[in-house]
mmCIF file of C-alpha atoms in Angstrom:
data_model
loop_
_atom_site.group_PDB
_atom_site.id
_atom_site.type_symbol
_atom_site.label_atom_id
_atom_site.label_comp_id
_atom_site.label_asym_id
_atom_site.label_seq_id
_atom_site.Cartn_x
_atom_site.Cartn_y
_atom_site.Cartn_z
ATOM 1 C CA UNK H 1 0.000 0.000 0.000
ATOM 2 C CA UNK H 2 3.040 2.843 0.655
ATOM 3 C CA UNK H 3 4.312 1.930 -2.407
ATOM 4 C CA UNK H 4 1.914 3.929 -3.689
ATOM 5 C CA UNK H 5 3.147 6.823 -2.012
ATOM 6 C CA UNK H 6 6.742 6.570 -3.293
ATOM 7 C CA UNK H 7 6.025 9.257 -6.530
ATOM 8 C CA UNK H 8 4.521 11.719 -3.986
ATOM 9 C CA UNK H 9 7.564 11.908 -1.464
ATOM 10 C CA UNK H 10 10.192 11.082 -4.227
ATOM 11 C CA UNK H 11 8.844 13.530 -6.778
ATOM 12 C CA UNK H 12 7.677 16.164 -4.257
ATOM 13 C CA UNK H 13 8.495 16.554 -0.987
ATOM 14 C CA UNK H 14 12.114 14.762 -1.129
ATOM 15 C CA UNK H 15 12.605 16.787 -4.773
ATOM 16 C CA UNK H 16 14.185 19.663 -3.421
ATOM 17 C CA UNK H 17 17.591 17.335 -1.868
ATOM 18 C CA UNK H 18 17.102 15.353 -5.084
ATOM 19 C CA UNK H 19 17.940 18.607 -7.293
ATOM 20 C CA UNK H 20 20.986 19.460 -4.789
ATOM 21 C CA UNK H 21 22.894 15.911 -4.685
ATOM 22 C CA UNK H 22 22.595 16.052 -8.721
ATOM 23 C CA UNK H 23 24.107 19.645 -8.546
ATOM 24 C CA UNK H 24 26.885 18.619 -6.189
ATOM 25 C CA UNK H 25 28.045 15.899 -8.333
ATOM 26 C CA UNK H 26 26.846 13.144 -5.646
ATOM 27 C CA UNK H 27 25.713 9.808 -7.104
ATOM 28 C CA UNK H 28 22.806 7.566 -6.701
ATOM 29 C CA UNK H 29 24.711 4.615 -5.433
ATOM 30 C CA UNK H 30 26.818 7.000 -3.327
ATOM 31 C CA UNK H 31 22.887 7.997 -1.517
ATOM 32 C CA UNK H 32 22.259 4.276 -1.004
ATOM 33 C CA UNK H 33 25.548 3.917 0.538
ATOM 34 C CA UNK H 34 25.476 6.718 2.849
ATOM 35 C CA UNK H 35 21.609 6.184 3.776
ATOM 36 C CA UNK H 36 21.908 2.417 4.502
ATOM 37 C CA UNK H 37 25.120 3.029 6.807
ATOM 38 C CA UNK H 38 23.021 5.673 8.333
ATOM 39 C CA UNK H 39 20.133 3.558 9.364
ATOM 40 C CA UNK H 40 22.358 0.422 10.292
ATOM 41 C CA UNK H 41 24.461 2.542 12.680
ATOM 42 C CA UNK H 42 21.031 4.186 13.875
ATOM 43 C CA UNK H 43 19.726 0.654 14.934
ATOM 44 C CA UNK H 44 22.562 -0.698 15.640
ATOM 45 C CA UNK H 45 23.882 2.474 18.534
ATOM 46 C CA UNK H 46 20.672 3.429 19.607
ATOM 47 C CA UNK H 47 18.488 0.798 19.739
ATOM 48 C CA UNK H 48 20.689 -2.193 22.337
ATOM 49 C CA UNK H 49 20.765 0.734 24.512
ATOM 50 C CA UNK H 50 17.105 1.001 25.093
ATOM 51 C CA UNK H 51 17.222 4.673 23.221
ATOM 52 C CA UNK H 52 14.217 3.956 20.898
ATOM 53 C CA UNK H 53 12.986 7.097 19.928
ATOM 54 C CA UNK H 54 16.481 8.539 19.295
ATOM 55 C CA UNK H 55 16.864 5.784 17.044
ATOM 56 C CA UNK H 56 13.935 5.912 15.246
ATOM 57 C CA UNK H 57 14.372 9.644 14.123
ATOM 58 C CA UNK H 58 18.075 9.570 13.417
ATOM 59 C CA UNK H 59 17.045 6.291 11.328
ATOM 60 C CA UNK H 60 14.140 8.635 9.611
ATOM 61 C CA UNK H 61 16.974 10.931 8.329
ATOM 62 C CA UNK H 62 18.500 8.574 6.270
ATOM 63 C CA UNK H 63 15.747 6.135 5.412
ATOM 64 C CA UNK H 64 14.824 8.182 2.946
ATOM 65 C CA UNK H 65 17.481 7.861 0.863
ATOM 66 C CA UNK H 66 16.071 4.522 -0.837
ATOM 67 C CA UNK H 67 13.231 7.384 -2.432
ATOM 68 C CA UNK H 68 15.909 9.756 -3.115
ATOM 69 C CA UNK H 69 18.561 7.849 -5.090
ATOM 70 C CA UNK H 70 16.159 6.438 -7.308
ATOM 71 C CA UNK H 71 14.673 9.811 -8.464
ATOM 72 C CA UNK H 72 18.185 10.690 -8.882
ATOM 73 C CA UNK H 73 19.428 7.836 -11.370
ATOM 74 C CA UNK H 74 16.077 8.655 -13.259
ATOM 75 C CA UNK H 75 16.608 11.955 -13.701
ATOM 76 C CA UNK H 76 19.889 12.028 -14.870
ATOM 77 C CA UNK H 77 19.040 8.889 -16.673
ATOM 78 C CA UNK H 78 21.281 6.353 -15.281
ATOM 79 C CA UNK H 79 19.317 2.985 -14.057
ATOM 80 C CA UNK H 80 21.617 0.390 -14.790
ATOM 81 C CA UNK H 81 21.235 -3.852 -13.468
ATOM 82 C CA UNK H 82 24.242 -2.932 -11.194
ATOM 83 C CA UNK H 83 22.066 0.318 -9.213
ATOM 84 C CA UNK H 84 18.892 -2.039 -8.866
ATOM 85 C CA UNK H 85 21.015 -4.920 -7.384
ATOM 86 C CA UNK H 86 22.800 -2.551 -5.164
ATOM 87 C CA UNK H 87 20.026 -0.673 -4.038
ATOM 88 C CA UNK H 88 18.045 -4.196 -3.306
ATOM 89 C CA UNK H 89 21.429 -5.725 -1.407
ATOM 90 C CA UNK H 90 21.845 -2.663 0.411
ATOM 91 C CA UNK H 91 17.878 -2.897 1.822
ATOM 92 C CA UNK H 92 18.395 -6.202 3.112
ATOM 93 C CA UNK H 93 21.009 -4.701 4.947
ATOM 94 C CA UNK H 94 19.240 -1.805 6.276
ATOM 95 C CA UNK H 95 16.156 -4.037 7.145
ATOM 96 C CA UNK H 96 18.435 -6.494 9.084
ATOM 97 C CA UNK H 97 20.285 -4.150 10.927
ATOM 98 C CA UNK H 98 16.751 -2.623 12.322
ATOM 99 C CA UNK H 99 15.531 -6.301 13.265
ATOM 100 C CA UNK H 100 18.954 -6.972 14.746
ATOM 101 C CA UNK H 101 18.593 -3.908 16.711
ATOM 102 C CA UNK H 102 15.186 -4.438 17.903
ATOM 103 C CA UNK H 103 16.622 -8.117 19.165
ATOM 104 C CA UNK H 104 19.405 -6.855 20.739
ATOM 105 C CA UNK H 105 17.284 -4.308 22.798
ATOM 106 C CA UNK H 106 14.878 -7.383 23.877
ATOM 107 C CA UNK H 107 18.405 -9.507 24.579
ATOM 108 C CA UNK H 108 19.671 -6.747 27.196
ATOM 109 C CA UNK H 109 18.781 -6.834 31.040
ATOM 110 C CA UNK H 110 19.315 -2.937 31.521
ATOM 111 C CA UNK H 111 17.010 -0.977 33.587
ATOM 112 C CA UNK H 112 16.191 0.697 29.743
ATOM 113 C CA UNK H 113 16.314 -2.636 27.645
ATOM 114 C CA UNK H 114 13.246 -4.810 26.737
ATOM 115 C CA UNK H 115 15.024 -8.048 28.630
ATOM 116 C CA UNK H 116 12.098 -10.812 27.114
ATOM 117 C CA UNK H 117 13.237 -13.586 25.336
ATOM 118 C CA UNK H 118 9.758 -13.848 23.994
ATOM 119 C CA UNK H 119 9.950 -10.370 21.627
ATOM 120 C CA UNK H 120 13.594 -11.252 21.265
ATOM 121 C CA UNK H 121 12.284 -14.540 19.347
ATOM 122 C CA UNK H 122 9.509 -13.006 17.630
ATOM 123 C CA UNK H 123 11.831 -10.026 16.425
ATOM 124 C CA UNK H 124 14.328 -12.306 14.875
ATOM 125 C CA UNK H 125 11.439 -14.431 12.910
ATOM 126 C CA UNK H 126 10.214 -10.964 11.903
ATOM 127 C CA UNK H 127 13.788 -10.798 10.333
ATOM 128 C CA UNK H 128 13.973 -13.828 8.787
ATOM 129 C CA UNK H 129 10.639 -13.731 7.306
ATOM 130 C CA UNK H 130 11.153 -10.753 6.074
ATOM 131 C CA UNK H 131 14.496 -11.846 4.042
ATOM 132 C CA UNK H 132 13.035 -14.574 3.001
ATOM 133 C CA UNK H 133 9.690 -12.786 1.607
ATOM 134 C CA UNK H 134 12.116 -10.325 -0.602
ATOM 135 C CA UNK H 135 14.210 -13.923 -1.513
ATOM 136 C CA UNK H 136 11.658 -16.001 -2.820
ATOM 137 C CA UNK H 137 9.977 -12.965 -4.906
ATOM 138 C CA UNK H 138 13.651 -12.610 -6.438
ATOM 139 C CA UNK H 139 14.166 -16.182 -6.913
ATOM 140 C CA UNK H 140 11.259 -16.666 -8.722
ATOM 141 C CA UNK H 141 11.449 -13.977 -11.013
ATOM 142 C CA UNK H 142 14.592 -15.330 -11.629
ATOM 143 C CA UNK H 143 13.260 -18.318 -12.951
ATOM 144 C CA UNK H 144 11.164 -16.765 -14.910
ATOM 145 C CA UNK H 145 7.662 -16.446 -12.542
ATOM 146 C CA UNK H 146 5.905 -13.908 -10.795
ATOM 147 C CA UNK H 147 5.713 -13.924 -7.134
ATOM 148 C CA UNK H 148 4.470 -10.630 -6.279
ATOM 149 C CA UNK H 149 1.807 -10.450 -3.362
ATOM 150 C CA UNK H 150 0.678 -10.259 -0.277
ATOM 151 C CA UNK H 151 0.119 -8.313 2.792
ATOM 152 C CA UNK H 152 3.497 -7.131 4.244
ATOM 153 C CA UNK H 153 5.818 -5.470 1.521
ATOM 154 C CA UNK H 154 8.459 -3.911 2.621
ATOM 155 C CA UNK H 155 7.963 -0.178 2.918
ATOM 156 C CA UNK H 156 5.015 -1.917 4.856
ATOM 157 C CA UNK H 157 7.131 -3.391 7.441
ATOM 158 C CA UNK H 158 9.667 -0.541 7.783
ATOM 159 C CA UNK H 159 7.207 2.399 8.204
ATOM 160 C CA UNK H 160 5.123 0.310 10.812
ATOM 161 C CA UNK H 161 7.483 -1.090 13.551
ATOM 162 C CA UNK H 162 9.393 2.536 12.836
ATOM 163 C CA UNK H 163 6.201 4.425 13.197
ATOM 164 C CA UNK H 164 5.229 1.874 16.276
ATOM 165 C CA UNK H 165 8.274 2.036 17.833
ATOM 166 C CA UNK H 166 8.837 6.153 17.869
ATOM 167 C CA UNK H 167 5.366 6.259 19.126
ATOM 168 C CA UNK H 168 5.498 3.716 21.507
ATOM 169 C CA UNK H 169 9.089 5.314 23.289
ATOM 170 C CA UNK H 170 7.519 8.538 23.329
ATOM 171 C CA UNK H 171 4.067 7.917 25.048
ATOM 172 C CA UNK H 172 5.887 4.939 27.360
ATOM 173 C CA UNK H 173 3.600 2.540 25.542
ATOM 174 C CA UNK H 174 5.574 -0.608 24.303
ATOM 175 C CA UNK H 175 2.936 -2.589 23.711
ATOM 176 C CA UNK H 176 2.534 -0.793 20.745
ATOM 177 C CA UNK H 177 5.833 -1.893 19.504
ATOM 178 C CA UNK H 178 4.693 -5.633 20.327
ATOM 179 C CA UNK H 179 1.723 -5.867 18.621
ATOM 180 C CA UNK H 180 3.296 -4.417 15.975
ATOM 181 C CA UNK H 181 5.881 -7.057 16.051
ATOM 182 C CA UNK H 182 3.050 -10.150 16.419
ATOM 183 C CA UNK H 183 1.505 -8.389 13.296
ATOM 184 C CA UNK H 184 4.671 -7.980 11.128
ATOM 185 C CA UNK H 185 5.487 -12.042 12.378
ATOM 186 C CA UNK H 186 1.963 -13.212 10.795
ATOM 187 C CA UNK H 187 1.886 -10.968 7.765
ATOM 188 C CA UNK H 188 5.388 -11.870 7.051
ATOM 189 C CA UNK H 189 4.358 -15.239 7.455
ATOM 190 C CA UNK H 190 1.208 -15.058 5.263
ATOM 191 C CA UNK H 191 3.360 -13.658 2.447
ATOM 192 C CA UNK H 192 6.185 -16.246 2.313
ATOM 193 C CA UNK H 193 3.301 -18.804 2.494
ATOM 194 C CA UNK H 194 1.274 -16.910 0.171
ATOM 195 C CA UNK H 195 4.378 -16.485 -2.815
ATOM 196 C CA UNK H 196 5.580 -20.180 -2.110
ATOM 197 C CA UNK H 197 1.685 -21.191 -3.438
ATOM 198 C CA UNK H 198 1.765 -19.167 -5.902
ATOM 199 C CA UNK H 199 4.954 -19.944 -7.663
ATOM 200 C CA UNK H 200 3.895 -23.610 -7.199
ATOM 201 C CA UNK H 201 0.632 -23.099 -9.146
ATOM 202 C CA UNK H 202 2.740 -21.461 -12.106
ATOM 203 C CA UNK H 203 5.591 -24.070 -12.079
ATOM 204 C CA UNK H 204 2.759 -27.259 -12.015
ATOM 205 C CA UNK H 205 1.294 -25.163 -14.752
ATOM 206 C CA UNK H 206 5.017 -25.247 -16.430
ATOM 207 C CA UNK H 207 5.568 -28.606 -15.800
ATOM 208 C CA UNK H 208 2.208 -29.941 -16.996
ATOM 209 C CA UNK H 209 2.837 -27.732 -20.742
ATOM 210 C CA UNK H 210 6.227 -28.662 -20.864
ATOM 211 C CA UNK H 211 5.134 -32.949 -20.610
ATOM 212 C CA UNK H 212 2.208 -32.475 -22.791
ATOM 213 C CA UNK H 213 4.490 -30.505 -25.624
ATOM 214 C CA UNK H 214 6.775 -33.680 -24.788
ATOM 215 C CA UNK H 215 3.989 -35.993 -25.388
ATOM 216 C CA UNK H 216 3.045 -34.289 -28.439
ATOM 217 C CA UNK H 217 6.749 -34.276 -30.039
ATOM 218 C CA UNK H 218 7.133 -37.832 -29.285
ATOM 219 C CA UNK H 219 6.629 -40.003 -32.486
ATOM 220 C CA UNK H 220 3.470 -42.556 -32.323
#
């Protein structure tokens, strides 16, 4: 669903900063570069420390840079294979390194840790399902089918535990950080299950053509 949104804050609102990296002679992979360090170092500092909100708004100022250097390469018209698999590698790593943070805040004992092996489990499947919902959409379209779908893309999953956890620091309300967490586990879920199904359905369908054009080359 924030997909959707992407044009609006790309081609609007972010437009101004898109206009000055071009004039300063910045690239687009140099952006990804710069905003995925940002947002690992974000997680990675503030969040084991129990500083959540801190960590969600210096994240904010760098996540996005996956809107920004995108508008850049089209504008000065240079999408290549090698800027779409670096921007995609570099998400995976900005995605983990929030997860990872998240876990490491529910693996500390502090007085201002989370210290509950229960969220620290249900963060880290939130991380691996994630990875593995961007994974099997890539491997399938590298086999030539379509596993788009589902509910939890991942702008999705980043704006809501992001959103959820800022607002659940600042009101002293970490539940809403939970259930954001126990929703993010099943959607992620659903999604995995729901591309594995599908890519099934088209590769019987492959299968099935491929014996019956078999059958029908064979000589009676």
């Amino acid at each position: 669903m924030l997909d959707r949104f992407k044009e609006f804050w790309a081609g609007t609102v972010l437009h101004p900063f898109v206009r000055l990296f071009i004039r300063l002679g910045i690239s687009p992979d140099a952006v990804t570069l710069v905003g995925t360090l940002g947002v690992a170092a974000g997680a990675l500092i503030f969040f084991p420390q129990g500083e959540l909100l801190i960590g969600v708004l210096f994240i904010t100022a760098f996540v996005f840079s996956d809107l920004i250097d995108g508008r850049m390469a089209r504008e000065l018209g240079r999408s290549s294979k090698f800027g779409a698999f670096w921007d995609s590698t570099l998400d995976r790593i900005g995605d983990g390194a929030i997860f990872g943070g998240l876990a490491l805040y529910f693996a500390g004992t502090g007085k201002d840790q989370g210290d509950s092996y229960l969220y620290l489990c249900v963060t880290l499947w939130c991380l691996v399902m994630g990875s593995v919902t961007s994974y099997a959409r890539a491997r399938a379209e590298s086999l030539g089918m379509d596993a788009k779908g589902g509910i939890a893309e991942r702008a999705d999953r980043l704006v809501s535990i992001l959103v959820m956890t800022g607002l659940g620091a600042l009101f002293d309300l970490p539940i809403l950080m939970e259930v954001t967490l126990w929703a993010l586990a099943f959607a992620s879920t659903y999604t995995v299950v729901f591309r594995v199904l599908k890519v099934r359905r088209q590769a019987l369908a492959l299968d099935a053509a491929a014996a019956a054009e078999a059958g029908t080359d064979t000589p009676s």
